[in-house]
PDB file of N, CA, C and O in Angstrom:
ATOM      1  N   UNK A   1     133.916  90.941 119.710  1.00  0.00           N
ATOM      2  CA  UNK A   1     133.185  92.190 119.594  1.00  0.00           C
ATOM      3  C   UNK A   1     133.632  92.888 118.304  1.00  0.00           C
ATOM      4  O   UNK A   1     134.804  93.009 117.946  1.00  0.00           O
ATOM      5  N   UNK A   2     132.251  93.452 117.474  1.00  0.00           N
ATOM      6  CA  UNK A   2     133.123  94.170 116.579  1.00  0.00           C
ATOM      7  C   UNK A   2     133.573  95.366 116.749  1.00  0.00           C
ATOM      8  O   UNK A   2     133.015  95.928 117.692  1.00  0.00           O
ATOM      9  N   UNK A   3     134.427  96.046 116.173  1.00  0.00           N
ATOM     10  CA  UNK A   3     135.714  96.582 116.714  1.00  0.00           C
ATOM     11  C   UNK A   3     135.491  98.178 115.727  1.00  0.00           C
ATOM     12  O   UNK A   3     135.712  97.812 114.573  1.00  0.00           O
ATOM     13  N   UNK A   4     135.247  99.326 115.701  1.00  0.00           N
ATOM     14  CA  UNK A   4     134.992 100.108 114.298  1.00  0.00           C
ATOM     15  C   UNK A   4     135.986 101.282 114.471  1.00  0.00           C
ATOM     16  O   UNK A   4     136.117 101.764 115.596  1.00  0.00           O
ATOM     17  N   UNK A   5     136.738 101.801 113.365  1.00  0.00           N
ATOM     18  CA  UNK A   5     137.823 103.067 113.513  1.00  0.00           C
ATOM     19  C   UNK A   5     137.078 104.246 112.537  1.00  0.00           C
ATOM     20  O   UNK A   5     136.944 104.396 111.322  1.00  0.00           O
ATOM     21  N   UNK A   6     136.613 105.104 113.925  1.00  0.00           N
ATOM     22  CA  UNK A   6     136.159 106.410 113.527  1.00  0.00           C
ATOM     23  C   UNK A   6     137.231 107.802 113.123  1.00  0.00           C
ATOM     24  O   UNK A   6     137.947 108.508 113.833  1.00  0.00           O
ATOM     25  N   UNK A   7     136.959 107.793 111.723  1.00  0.00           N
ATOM     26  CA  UNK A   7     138.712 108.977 111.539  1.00  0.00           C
ATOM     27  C   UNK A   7     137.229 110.391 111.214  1.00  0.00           C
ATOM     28  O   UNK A   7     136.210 110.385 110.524  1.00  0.00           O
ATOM     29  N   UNK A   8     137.611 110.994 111.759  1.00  0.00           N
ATOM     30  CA  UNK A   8     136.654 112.150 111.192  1.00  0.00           C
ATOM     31  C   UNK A   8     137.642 113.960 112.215  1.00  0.00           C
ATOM     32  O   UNK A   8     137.531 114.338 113.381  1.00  0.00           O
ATOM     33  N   UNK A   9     138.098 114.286 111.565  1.00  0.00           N
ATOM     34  CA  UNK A   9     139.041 115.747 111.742  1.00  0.00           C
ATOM     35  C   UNK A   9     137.463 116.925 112.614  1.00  0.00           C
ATOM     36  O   UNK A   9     137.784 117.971 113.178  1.00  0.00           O
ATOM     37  N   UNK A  10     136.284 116.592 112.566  1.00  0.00           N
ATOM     38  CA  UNK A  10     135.788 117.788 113.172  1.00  0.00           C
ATOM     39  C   UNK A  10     135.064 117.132 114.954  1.00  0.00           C
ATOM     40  O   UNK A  10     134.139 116.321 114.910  1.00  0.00           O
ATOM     41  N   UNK A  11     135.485 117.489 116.019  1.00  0.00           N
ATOM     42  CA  UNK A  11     135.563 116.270 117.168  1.00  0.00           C
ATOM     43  C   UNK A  11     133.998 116.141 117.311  1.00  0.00           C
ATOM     44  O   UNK A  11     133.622 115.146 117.930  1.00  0.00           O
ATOM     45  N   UNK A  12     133.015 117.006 116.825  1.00  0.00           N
ATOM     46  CA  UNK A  12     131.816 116.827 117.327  1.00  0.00           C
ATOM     47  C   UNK A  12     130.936 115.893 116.501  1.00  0.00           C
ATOM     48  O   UNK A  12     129.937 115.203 116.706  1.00  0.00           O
ATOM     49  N   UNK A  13     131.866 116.216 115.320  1.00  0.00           N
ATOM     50  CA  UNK A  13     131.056 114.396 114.211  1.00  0.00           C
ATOM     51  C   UNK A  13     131.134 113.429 115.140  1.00  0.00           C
ATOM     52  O   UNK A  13     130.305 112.849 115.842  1.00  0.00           O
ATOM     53  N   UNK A  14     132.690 113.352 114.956  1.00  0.00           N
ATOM     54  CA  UNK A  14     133.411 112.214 115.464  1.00  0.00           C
ATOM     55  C   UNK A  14     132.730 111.610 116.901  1.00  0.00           C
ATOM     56  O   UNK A  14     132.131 110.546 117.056  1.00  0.00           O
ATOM     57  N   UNK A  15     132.953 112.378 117.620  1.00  0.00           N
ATOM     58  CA  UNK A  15     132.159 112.054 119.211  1.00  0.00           C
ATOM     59  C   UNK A  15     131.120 111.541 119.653  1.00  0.00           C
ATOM     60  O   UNK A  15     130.986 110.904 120.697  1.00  0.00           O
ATOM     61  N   UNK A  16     129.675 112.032 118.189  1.00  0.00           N
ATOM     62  CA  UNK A  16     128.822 112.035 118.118  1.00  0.00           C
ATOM     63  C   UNK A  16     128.864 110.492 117.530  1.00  0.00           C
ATOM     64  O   UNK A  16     128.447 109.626 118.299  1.00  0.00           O
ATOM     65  N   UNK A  17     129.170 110.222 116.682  1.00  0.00           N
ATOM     66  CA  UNK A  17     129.599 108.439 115.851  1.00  0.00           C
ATOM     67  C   UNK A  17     129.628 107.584 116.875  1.00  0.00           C
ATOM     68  O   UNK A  17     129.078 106.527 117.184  1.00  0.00           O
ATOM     69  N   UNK A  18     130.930 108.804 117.608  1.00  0.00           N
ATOM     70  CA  UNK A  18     131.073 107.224 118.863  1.00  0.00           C
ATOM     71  C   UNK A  18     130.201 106.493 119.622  1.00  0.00           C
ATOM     72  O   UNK A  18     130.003 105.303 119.868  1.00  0.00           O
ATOM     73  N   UNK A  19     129.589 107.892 120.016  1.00  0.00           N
ATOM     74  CA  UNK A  19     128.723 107.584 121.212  1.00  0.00           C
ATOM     75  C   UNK A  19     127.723 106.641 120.854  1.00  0.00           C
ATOM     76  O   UNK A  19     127.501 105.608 121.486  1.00  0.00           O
ATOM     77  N   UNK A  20     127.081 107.036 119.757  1.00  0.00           N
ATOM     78  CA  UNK A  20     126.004 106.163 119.196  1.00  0.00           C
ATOM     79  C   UNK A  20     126.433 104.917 118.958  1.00  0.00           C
ATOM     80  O   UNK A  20     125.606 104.012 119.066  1.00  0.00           O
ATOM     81  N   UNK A  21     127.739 104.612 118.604  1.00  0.00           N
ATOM     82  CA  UNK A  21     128.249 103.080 118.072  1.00  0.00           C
ATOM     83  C   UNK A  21     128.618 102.285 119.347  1.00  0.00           C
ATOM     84  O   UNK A  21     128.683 101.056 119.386  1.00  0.00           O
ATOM     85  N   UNK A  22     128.856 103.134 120.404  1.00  0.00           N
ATOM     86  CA  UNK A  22     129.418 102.594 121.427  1.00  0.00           C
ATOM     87  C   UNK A  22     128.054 102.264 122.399  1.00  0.00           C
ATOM     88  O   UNK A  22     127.995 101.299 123.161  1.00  0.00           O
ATOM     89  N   UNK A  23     127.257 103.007 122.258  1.00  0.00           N
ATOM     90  CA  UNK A  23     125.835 102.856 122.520  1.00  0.00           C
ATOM     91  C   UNK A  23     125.410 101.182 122.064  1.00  0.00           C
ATOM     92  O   UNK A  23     125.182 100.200 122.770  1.00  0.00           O
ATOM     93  N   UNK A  24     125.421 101.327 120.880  1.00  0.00           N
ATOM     94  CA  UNK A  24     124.982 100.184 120.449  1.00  0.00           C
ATOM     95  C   UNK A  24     125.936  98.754 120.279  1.00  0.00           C
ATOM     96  O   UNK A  24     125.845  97.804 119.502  1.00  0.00           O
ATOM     97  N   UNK A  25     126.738  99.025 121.209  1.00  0.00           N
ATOM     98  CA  UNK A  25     127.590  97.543 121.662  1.00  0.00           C
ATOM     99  C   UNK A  25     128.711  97.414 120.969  1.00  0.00           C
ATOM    100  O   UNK A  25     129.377  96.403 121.187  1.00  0.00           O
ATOM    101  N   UNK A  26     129.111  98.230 120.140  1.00  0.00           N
ATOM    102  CA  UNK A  26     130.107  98.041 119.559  1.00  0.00           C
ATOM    103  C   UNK A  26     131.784  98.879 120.184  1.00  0.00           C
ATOM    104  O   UNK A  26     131.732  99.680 121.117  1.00  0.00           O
ATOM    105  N   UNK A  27     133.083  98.539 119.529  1.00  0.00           N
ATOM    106  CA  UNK A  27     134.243  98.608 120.393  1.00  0.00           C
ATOM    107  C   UNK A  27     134.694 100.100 119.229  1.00  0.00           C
ATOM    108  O   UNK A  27     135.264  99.657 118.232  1.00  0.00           O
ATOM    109  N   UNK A  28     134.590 101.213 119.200  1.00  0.00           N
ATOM    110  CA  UNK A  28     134.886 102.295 118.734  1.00  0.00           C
ATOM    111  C   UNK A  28     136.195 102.535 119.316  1.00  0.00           C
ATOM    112  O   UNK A  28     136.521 102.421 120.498  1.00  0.00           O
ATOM    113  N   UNK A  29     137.015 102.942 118.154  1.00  0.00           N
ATOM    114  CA  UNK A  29     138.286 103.704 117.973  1.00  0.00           C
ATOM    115  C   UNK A  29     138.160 105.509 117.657  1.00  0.00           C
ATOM    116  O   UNK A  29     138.451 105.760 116.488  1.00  0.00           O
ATOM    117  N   UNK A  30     137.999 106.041 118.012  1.00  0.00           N
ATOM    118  CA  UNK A  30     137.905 107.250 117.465  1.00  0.00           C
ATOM    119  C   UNK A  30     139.171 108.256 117.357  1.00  0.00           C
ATOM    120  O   UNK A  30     139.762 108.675 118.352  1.00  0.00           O
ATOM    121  N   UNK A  31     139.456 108.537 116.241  1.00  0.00           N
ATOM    122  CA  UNK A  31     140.658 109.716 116.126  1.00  0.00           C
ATOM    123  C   UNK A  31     140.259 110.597 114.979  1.00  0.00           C
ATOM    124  O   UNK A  31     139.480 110.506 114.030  1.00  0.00           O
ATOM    125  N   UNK A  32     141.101 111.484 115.443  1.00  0.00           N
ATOM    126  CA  UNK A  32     140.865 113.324 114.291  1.00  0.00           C
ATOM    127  C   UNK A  32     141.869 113.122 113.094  1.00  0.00           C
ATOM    128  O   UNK A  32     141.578 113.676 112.034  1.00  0.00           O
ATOM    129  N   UNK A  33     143.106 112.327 113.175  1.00  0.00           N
ATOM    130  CA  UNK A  33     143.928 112.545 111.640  1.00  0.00           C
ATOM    131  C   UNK A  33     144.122 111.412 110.861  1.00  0.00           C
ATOM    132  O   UNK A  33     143.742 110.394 111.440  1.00  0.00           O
ATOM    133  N   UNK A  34     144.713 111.176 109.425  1.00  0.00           N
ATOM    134  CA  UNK A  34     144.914 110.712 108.862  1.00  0.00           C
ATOM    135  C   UNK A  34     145.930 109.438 109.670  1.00  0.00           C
ATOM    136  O   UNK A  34     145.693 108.231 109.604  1.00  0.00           O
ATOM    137  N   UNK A  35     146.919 109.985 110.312  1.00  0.00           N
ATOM    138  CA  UNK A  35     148.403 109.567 111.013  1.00  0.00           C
ATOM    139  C   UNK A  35     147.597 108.688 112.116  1.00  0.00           C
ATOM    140  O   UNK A  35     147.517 107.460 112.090  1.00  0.00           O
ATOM    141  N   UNK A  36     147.116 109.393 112.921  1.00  0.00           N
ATOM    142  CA  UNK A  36     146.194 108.825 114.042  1.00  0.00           C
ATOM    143  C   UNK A  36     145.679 107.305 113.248  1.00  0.00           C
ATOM    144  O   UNK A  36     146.209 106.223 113.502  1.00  0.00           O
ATOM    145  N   UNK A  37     144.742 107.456 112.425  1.00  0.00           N
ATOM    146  CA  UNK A  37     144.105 106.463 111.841  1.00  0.00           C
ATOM    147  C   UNK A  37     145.133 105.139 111.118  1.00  0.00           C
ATOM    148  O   UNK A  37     144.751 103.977 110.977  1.00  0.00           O
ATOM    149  N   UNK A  38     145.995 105.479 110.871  1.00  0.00           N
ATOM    150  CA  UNK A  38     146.899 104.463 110.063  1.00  0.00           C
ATOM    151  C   UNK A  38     147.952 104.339 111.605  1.00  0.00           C
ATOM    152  O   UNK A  38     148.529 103.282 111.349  1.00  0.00           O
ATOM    153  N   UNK A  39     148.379 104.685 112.671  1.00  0.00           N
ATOM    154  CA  UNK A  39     148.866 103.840 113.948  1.00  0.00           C
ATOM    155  C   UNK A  39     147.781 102.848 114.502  1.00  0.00           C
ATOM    156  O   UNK A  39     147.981 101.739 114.997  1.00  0.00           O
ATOM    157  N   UNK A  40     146.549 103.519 114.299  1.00  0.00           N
ATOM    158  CA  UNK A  40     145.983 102.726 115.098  1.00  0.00           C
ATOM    159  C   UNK A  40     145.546 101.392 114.549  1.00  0.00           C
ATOM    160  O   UNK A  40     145.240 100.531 115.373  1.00  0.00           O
ATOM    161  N   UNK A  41     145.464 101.060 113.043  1.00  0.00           N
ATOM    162  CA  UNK A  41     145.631 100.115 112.312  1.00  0.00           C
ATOM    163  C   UNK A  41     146.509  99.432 112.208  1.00  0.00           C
ATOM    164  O   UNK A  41     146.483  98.367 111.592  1.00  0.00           O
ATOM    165  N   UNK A  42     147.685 100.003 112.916  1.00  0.00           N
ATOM    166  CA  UNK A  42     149.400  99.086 112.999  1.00  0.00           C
ATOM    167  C   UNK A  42     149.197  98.455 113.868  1.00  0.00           C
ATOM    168  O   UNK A  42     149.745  97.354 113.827  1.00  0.00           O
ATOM    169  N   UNK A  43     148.213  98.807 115.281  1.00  0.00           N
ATOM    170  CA  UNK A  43     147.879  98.342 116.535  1.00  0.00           C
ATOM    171  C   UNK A  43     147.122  97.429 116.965  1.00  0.00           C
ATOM    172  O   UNK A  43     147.392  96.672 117.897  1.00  0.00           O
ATOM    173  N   UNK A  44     145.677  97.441 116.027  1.00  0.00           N
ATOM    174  CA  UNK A  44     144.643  96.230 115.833  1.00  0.00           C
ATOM    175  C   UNK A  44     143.770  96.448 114.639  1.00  0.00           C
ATOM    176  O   UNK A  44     143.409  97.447 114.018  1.00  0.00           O
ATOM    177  N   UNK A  45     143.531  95.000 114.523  1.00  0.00           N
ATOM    178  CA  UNK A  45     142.334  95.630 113.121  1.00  0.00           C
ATOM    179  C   UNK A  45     141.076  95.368 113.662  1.00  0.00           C
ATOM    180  O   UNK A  45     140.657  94.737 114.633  1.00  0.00           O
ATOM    181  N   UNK A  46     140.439  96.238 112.479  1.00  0.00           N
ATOM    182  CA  UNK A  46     139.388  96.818 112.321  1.00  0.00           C
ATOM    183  C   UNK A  46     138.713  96.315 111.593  1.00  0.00           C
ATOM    184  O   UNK A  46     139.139  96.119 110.455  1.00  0.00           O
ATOM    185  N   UNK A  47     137.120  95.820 112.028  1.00  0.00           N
ATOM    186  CA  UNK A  47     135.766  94.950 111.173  1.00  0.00           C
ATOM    187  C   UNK A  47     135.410  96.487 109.693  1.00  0.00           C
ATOM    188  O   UNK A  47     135.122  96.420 108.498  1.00  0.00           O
ATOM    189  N   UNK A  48     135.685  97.875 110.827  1.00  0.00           N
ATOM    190  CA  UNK A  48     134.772  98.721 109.976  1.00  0.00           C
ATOM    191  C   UNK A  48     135.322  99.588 110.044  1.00  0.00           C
ATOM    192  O   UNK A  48     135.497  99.925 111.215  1.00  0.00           O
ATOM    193  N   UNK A  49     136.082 100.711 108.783  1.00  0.00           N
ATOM    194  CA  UNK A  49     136.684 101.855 109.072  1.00  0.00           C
ATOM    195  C   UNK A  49     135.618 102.769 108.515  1.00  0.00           C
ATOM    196  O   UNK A  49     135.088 102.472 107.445  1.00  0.00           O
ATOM    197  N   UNK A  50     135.173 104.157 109.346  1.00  0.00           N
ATOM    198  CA  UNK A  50     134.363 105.177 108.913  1.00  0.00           C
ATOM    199  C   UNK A  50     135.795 106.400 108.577  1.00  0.00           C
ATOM    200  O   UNK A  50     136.420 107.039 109.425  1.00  0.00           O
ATOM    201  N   UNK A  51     135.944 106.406 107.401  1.00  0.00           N
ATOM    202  CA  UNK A  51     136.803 107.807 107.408  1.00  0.00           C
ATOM    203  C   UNK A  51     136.469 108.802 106.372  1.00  0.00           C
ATOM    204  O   UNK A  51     136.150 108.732 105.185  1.00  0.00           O
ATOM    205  N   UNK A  52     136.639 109.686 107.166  1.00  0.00           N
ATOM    206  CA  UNK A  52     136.372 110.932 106.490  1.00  0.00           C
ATOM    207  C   UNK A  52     137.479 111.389 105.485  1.00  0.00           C
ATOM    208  O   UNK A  52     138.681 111.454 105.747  1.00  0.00           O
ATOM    209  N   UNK A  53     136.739 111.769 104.005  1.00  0.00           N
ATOM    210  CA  UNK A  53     138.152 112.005 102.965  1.00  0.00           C
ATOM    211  C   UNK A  53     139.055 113.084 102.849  1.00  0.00           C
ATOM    212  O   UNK A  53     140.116 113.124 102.228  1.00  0.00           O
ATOM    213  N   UNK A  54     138.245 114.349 103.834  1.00  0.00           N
ATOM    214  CA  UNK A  54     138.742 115.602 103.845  1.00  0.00           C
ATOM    215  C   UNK A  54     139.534 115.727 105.602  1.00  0.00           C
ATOM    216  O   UNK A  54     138.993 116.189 106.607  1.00  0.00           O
ATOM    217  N   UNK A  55     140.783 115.210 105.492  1.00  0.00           N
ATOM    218  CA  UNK A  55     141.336 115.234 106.478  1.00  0.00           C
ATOM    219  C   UNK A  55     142.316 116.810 106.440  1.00  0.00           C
ATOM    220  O   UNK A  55     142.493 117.541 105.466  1.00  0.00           O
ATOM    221  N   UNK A  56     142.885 116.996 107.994  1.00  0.00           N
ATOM    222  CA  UNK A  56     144.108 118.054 108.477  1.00  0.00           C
ATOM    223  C   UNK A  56     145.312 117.331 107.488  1.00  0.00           C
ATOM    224  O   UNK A  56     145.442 117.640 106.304  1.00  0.00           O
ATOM    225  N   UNK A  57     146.097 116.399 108.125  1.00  0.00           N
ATOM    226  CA  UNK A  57     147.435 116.138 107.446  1.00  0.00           C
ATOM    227  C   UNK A  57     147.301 115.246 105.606  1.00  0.00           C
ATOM    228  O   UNK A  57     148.104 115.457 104.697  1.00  0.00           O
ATOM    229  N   UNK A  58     146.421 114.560 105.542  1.00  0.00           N
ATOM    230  CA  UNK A  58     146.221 114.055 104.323  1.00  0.00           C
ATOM    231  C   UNK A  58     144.793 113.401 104.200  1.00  0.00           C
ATOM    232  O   UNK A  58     144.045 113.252 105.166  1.00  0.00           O
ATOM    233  N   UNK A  59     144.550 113.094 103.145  1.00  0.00           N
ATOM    234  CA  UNK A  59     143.245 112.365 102.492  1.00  0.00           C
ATOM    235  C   UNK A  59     142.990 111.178 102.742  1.00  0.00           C
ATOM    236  O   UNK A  59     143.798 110.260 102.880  1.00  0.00           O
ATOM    237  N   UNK A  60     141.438 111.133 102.836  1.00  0.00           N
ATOM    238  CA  UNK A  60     141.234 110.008 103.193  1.00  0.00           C
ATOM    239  C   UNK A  60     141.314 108.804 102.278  1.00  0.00           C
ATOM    240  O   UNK A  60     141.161 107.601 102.491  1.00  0.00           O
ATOM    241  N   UNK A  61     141.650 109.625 101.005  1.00  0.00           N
ATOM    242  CA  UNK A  61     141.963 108.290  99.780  1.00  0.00           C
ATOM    243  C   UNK A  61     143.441 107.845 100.129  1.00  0.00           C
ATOM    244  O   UNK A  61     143.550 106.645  99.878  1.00  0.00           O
ATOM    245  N   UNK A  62     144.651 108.397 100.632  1.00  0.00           N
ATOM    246  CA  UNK A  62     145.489 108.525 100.876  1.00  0.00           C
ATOM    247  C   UNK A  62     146.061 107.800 102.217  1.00  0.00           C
ATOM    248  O   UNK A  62     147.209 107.374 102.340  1.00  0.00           O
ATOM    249  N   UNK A  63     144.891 107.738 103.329  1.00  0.00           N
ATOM    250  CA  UNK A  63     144.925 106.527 104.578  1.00  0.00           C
ATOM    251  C   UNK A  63     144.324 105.143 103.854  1.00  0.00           C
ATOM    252  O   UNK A  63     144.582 104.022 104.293  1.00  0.00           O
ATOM    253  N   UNK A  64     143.543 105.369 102.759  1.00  0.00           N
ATOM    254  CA  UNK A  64     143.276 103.700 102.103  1.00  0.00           C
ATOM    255  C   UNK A  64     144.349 103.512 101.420  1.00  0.00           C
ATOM    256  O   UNK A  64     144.857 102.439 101.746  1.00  0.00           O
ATOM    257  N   UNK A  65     144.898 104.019 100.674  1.00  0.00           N
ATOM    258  CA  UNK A  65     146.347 103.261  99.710  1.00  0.00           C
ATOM    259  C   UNK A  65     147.559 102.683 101.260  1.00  0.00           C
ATOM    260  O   UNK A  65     148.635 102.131 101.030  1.00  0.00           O
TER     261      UNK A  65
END
């Protein structure tokens, strides 16, 4: 199954992503921070990361390096 990590800091984007991705058969990760998003990548990977660049604790250029 593909597998997708939703990082988005405002919960009603985010929720809204899921539902629809999860709708459509796919295995959604969803979290609000930068930190969140880089554990959960220590944990399993991911076909597709959606992240948002304007995060709470750091940037989303900053969860890609």
């Amino acid at each position: 199954m593909t597998s997708i990590l939703v990082v988005d800091d405002e919960p009603r984007i985010r929720e809204a992503l899921a539902r629809v991705l999860d709708h459509a058969g796919y295995a959604v990760c969803p979290v609000g921070t930068g930190g969140d998003a880089l554990e959960a990548c220590a944990r399993q990977t991911f076909n597709l990361v959606l992240l948002d660049i304007t995060l709470p604790d750091m940037s989303g250029i900053d969860v890609l390096r």
